[in-house]
């Protein structure tokens, strides 16, 4: 059976291939708006009758339909893809390093772009001030703005819902987002020349997957806190990894360690597109920043040390300029085999994906098309992966819902 791609936005969502990037809302704001569905996932809701033909431009860049990366680095690794350099780094500014998710590399690079005038603003995301458990897209104009929005948000995020607003400004900008968002922006750039002109770089985190909002809600339920009472929901940071911290309007505060938060894998509520993610390692980006704990497990809190993978000459030039300016500090060099050790889950996933996608095709489900991501070369032909994916697809485990307004 040949693999088929989804033919409409509804098809993408209902088959579990939507990650809620927000591109539908950016490109077709008269037809789609991002809403939380009943499963706690940000998904496009139709504003009127659905017209798949009118959505062709969205589908041409949607991560549920297409995934690709153009190799532009000077080196290459079968697992970790095309790259320029891999090394340890952290923010030069102590406050950024402390507040950030890991060592503050993404924030420091964003701040450097603004301070140096290479970019006028950064499109990224931050806690919604009115609903701090939720995340919304933002544009940061100053280094202080970017620093105030440092930190990983583990729930749904739709950064690309801000893409058209960003482009309409007609100013040079950078994006900090997830690897799937980077793929969507690169695919979109083939049809929108403003991206080549205005988008300076795309910076991403290496990504183990985005939970639905139920993961965060479960934390509140356990603590007996109502979402309306929140003033702060910080997933990590203030140390590396730092605690998950919750504060309420009546002055209560709660903390959970990273291990307490993530010990039970069954409760992670990772979205389906993440389990099928062909590029969680940022191959479509200019720079990817990662955690570098042995076997992906923090041994306790430390000052913050990122791994940095520069993917393109532009990404390499940015990192070098930030180091020269003192905005970034460079540590030891890394190799792809170091990354196998830091991120064993990414290695397993990359090798398993071709079998998972075949399982979906056997179940009669559409899958995304992929190029430049080496899924077929890395295929382990694991019959259990294939049968497991087919069984989950047939049982409805991958099904998802289009929200209503
Ligand atoms: C959902 C998720 C899963 C992750 N899984 C892994 C993993 O498996 N392995 C690994 O090495 N690292 C993982 N990380 C990355 C890690 O937590 C750090 O983000 C990364 O090391 C960068 O650290 P930093 O200190 O440079 O980031 P910071 O300087 O704190 O900057 C973070 C930037 O990312 C943006 N951002 C935060 N959350 C999101 C989001 N959900 N969507 C889009 N943009 C966001 C912020 O706006 C900010 O600009 C994950 C992060 C997230 C959000
Ligand atoms: S992945 Fe993005 S572009 Fe595709 S349907 Fe979901 S929100 Fe829209
Ligand atoms: S695992 Fe992949 S699909 Fe999921 S949020 Fe991360 S980059 Fe996007």
Coordinates of C-alpha atoms in Angstrom, one line a residue, residues 44-365:
X44 CA -7.3 25.0 14.1
X45 CA -11.0 25.6 14.5
X46 CA -13.0 26.5 11.3
X47 CA -14.5 29.9 11.2
X48 CA -17.0 28.9 8.5
X49 CA -17.4 26.1 5.9
X50 CA -14.2 24.2 5.2
X51 CA -12.6 24.6 1.8
X52 CA -9.7 22.2 1.3
X53 CA -8.9 23.8 -2.1
X54 CA -8.6 27.2 -0.5
X55 CA -6.2 25.8 2.1
X56 CA -3.7 24.5 -0.5
X57 CA -1.1 27.0 0.6
X58 CA -1.4 26.0 4.2
X59 CA -1.2 22.3 3.4
X60 CA 2.0 22.9 1.3
X61 CA 3.8 23.9 4.5
X62 CA 1.9 22.1 7.2
X63 CA 4.0 19.8 9.4
X64 CA 1.2 17.2 9.2
X65 CA 1.6 17.0 5.4
X66 CA 5.3 17.7 4.7
X67 CA 8.6 17.4 6.6
X68 CA 11.9 18.2 5.0
X69 CA 15.3 19.7 5.7
X70 CA 17.8 20.9 3.2
X71 CA 21.3 19.9 4.3
X72 CA 23.4 23.0 4.5
X73 CA 26.2 22.1 7.0
X74 CA 29.7 21.1 6.0
X75 CA 29.6 17.9 8.0
X76 CA 27.0 15.1 8.2
X77 CA 26.0 12.3 10.4
X78 CA 23.5 9.5 9.7
X79 CA 21.6 10.1 12.9
X80 CA 22.2 13.8 13.7
X81 CA 22.1 15.1 10.1
X82 CA 23.9 18.0 8.5
X83 CA 25.8 20.4 10.7
X84 CA 28.7 22.8 10.9
X85 CA 29.8 22.3 14.5
X86 CA 28.7 20.8 17.9
X87 CA 29.9 22.2 21.2
X88 CA 28.9 23.1 24.7
X89 CA 27.9 26.7 25.5
X90 CA 26.0 28.9 27.9
X91 CA 24.8 32.5 28.1
X92 CA 27.5 35.1 29.0
X93 CA 25.0 37.0 31.1
X94 CA 24.5 35.3 34.5
X95 CA 20.9 36.4 34.8
X96 CA 19.9 34.8 31.4
X97 CA 21.8 31.6 32.3
X98 CA 20.0 31.4 35.6
X99 CA 16.5 32.1 34.3
X100 CA 16.7 30.0 31.1
X101 CA 15.6 26.4 30.6
X102 CA 19.2 25.1 30.4
X103 CA 22.2 27.4 29.9
X104 CA 20.3 30.2 28.1
X105 CA 21.8 29.7 24.6
X106 CA 18.6 30.4 22.7
X107 CA 17.8 33.5 24.8
X108 CA 21.4 34.8 24.5
X109 CA 21.4 34.4 20.8
X110 CA 18.1 36.2 20.5
X111 CA 19.4 39.0 22.7
X112 CA 22.6 39.2 20.7
X113 CA 20.6 39.5 17.4
X114 CA 18.6 42.5 18.9
X115 CA 21.6 44.2 20.5
X116 CA 23.7 43.9 17.4
X117 CA 20.8 45.2 15.2
X118 CA 20.9 42.1 13.0
X119 CA 17.2 41.6 13.9
X120 CA 14.6 44.1 14.9
X121 CA 12.5 41.6 16.9
X122 CA 12.2 37.9 17.8
X123 CA 9.0 35.9 17.2
X124 CA 8.8 33.3 20.0
X125 CA 6.4 32.3 22.8
X126 CA 5.9 32.9 26.5
X127 CA 3.5 32.3 29.3
X128 CA 0.1 34.0 28.7
X129 CA 0.1 36.6 31.5
X130 CA -3.7 36.1 32.0
X131 CA -3.5 32.3 32.0
X132 CA 0.1 31.5 33.0
X133 CA -0.3 27.7 32.5
X134 CA -0.9 28.4 28.8
X135 CA 1.4 29.7 26.2
X136 CA 1.0 32.3 23.5
X137 CA 3.2 33.8 20.7
X138 CA 5.0 37.0 21.3
X139 CA 7.3 39.4 19.6
X140 CA 10.2 40.6 21.7
X141 CA 11.9 43.9 20.6
X142 CA 14.6 44.2 23.3
X143 CA 17.2 41.9 24.9
X144 CA 15.3 42.4 28.2
X145 CA 12.0 41.2 26.6
X146 CA 13.7 38.0 25.3
X147 CA 15.3 37.4 28.6
X148 CA 12.0 37.9 30.5
X149 CA 10.5 35.2 28.3
X150 CA 13.3 32.6 28.7
X151 CA 12.4 29.0 29.7
X152 CA 10.8 25.9 28.2
X153 CA 7.0 25.7 27.9
X154 CA 6.1 22.1 28.0
X155 CA 2.4 22.5 26.9
X156 CA 0.8 23.4 23.6
X157 CA 2.4 26.4 21.7
X158 CA 1.4 27.9 18.4
X159 CA 4.3 30.3 17.7
X160 CA 3.6 30.4 13.9
X161 CA 0.2 31.9 14.4
X162 CA 2.2 35.1 14.7
X163 CA 4.1 34.6 11.4
X164 CA 2.0 36.8 9.2
X165 CA 1.9 39.6 11.7
X166 CA 5.7 39.4 11.9
X167 CA 6.2 39.4 8.2
X168 CA 3.7 42.4 7.8
X169 CA 6.1 44.5 9.9
X170 CA 8.6 44.4 7.0
X171 CA 11.5 44.3 9.4
X172 CA 14.3 41.7 9.8
X173 CA 13.4 39.2 12.5
X174 CA 14.4 35.8 14.0
X175 CA 12.3 32.9 15.2
X176 CA 12.9 30.8 18.3
X177 CA 10.6 27.8 18.2
X178 CA 10.3 24.0 18.0
X179 CA 11.9 21.9 15.3
X180 CA 8.6 21.2 13.6
X181 CA 8.0 25.0 13.4
X182 CA 11.3 25.4 11.7
X183 CA 10.3 22.8 9.1
X184 CA 7.1 24.6 8.5
X185 CA 8.8 28.0 8.0
X186 CA 11.3 26.5 5.6
X187 CA 8.5 24.9 3.6
X188 CA 6.6 28.1 3.6
X189 CA 9.7 30.1 2.4
X190 CA 9.4 28.3 -1.0
X191 CA 6.1 30.2 -1.6
X192 CA 6.7 33.5 0.3
X193 CA 9.9 35.4 -0.8
X194 CA 9.5 37.8 2.2
X195 CA 10.9 35.0 4.4
X196 CA 14.2 34.9 2.5
X197 CA 14.4 38.7 2.7
X198 CA 13.3 39.2 6.4
X199 CA 13.9 36.1 8.4
X200 CA 17.5 36.2 9.6
X201 CA 17.7 32.9 11.4
X202 CA 15.6 30.2 13.0
X203 CA 16.7 28.9 16.4
X204 CA 15.2 25.8 18.0
X205 CA 15.4 23.5 21.0
X206 CA 16.0 19.8 20.5
X207 CA 12.6 18.5 21.4
X208 CA 11.4 15.3 23.1
X209 CA 7.8 16.2 22.5
X210 CA 5.1 18.6 23.6
X211 CA 2.6 17.5 26.2
X212 CA -1.1 18.4 25.9
X213 CA -2.5 20.7 28.5
X214 CA -3.7 17.8 30.6
X215 CA -0.1 17.2 31.8
X216 CA -0.1 20.7 33.4
X217 CA -3.7 20.3 34.6
X218 CA -2.8 17.1 36.4
X219 CA -0.2 19.0 38.4
X220 CA -2.8 21.6 39.5
X221 CA -5.3 18.8 40.4
X222 CA -2.7 17.1 42.5
X223 CA -2.0 20.4 44.3
X224 CA -5.6 21.3 44.6
X225 CA -5.1 24.6 42.7
X226 CA -7.6 26.1 40.2
X227 CA -6.2 27.5 36.9
X228 CA -8.0 30.8 37.5
X229 CA -6.0 31.3 40.8
X230 CA -2.6 31.1 39.1
X231 CA -0.1 33.9 38.8
X232 CA 2.8 31.8 37.7
X233 CA 3.3 28.4 36.0
X234 CA 7.1 28.0 35.3
X235 CA 7.9 24.6 33.9
X236 CA 11.7 24.8 34.5
X237 CA 14.6 27.3 34.7
X238 CA 16.0 29.3 37.6
X239 CA 18.7 26.7 37.7
X240 CA 19.2 23.8 35.3
X241 CA 16.8 22.2 35.0
X242 CA 15.3 24.0 38.0
X243 CA 12.0 23.3 39.6
X244 CA 8.5 23.5 38.1
X245 CA 7.1 26.4 40.2
X246 CA 3.5 27.4 40.7
X247 CA 2.3 30.6 42.5
X248 CA -1.3 31.7 43.2
X249 CA -3.1 35.0 43.7
X250 CA -3.6 34.3 47.4
X251 CA 0.2 33.9 48.0
X252 CA 0.6 30.1 47.9
X253 CA 3.6 28.6 46.1
X254 CA 4.5 25.0 45.2
X255 CA 7.5 23.4 43.6
X256 CA 8.2 20.0 42.0
X257 CA 11.6 18.8 40.9
X258 CA 12.2 17.9 37.3
X259 CA 12.4 14.3 38.4
X260 CA 9.1 14.5 40.2
X261 CA 7.5 16.2 37.2
X262 CA 8.7 13.7 34.6
X263 CA 9.4 10.4 36.5
X264 CA 6.2 8.7 35.3
X265 CA 6.4 8.5 31.5
X266 CA 2.8 7.2 31.3
X267 CA 1.7 10.7 32.4
X268 CA 3.6 12.8 29.9
X269 CA 0.6 13.0 27.5
X270 CA 2.9 13.6 24.5
X271 CA 1.0 14.6 21.4
X272 CA 0.7 12.1 18.5
X273 CA 2.7 14.1 15.9
X274 CA 5.6 14.1 18.4
X275 CA 5.6 10.3 18.5
X276 CA 5.9 10.4 14.7
X277 CA 8.3 13.4 14.6
X278 CA 10.8 13.0 11.8
X279 CA 12.9 16.0 12.8
X280 CA 12.9 16.6 16.6
X281 CA 16.6 17.5 16.4
X282 CA 16.3 20.7 14.5
X283 CA 17.6 19.8 11.1
X284 CA 15.6 22.5 9.4
X285 CA 16.9 25.2 11.8
X286 CA 20.1 27.4 11.7
X287 CA 21.0 26.5 15.3
X288 CA 19.6 23.8 17.7
X289 CA 20.2 23.9 21.4
X290 CA 19.9 20.9 23.7
X291 CA 20.3 19.5 27.2
X292 CA 23.5 17.5 27.6
X293 CA 22.8 15.3 30.5
X294 CA 24.1 11.7 30.5
X295 CA 21.3 9.4 29.1
X296 CA 19.0 12.5 29.2
X297 CA 18.7 12.4 33.0
X298 CA 19.7 15.4 35.1
X299 CA 21.8 14.4 38.1
X300 CA 20.7 17.5 40.0
X301 CA 20.7 21.2 39.4
X302 CA 23.7 23.0 38.0
X303 CA 24.5 26.4 36.5
X304 CA 23.3 25.4 33.0
X305 CA 25.2 23.9 30.1
X306 CA 23.6 23.6 26.6
X307 CA 24.8 21.6 23.7
X308 CA 24.7 23.7 20.5
X309 CA 24.4 22.2 17.0
X310 CA 25.0 24.8 14.3
X311 CA 23.3 23.6 11.2
X312 CA 24.0 26.3 8.6
X313 CA 26.8 28.8 7.8
X314 CA 24.4 31.6 9.0
X315 CA 23.9 29.8 12.3
X316 CA 27.6 29.2 12.7
X317 CA 28.3 32.9 12.0
X318 CA 25.7 34.0 14.6
X319 CA 27.2 31.7 17.3
X320 CA 30.7 32.9 16.6
X321 CA 29.6 36.6 16.7
X322 CA 27.7 36.0 20.0
X323 CA 30.9 34.4 21.5
X324 CA 33.1 37.2 20.2
X325 CA 30.7 39.8 21.9
X326 CA 30.7 37.9 25.2
X327 CA 26.9 37.1 24.9
X328 CA 27.7 33.4 24.6
X329 CA 30.5 31.3 26.3
X330 CA 31.9 28.3 24.4
X331 CA 32.7 25.1 26.2
X332 CA 34.0 21.8 25.1
X333 CA 33.6 20.5 21.5
X334 CA 31.1 17.6 21.0
X335 CA 30.7 14.9 18.4
X336 CA 27.6 13.2 17.1
X337 CA 28.5 10.1 19.3
X338 CA 28.3 12.4 22.4
X339 CA 24.8 13.3 21.3
X340 CA 23.9 9.6 21.1
X341 CA 24.8 9.5 24.7
X342 CA 23.0 12.8 25.6
X343 CA 19.8 12.0 23.6
X344 CA 19.3 8.2 23.4
X345 CA 15.5 8.7 22.9
X346 CA 16.2 10.8 19.8
X347 CA 18.3 8.0 18.3
X348 CA 15.7 5.4 19.0
X349 CA 12.9 7.5 17.5
X350 CA 14.9 8.4 14.4
X351 CA 15.5 4.7 13.7
X352 CA 12.0 3.6 14.5
X353 CA 10.1 6.2 12.4
X354 CA 10.0 4.5 9.0
X355 CA 8.4 1.4 10.6
X356 CA 5.9 3.5 12.5
X357 CA 4.9 5.3 9.3
X358 CA 4.5 2.0 7.5
X359 CA 2.2 0.8 10.4
X360 CA 0.0 3.9 9.9
X361 CA -0.1 3.3 6.1
X362 CA -1.2 -0.4 6.7
X363 CA -3.9 0.9 8.9
X364 CA -5.1 3.1 6.0
X365 CA -4.1 6.3 7.7

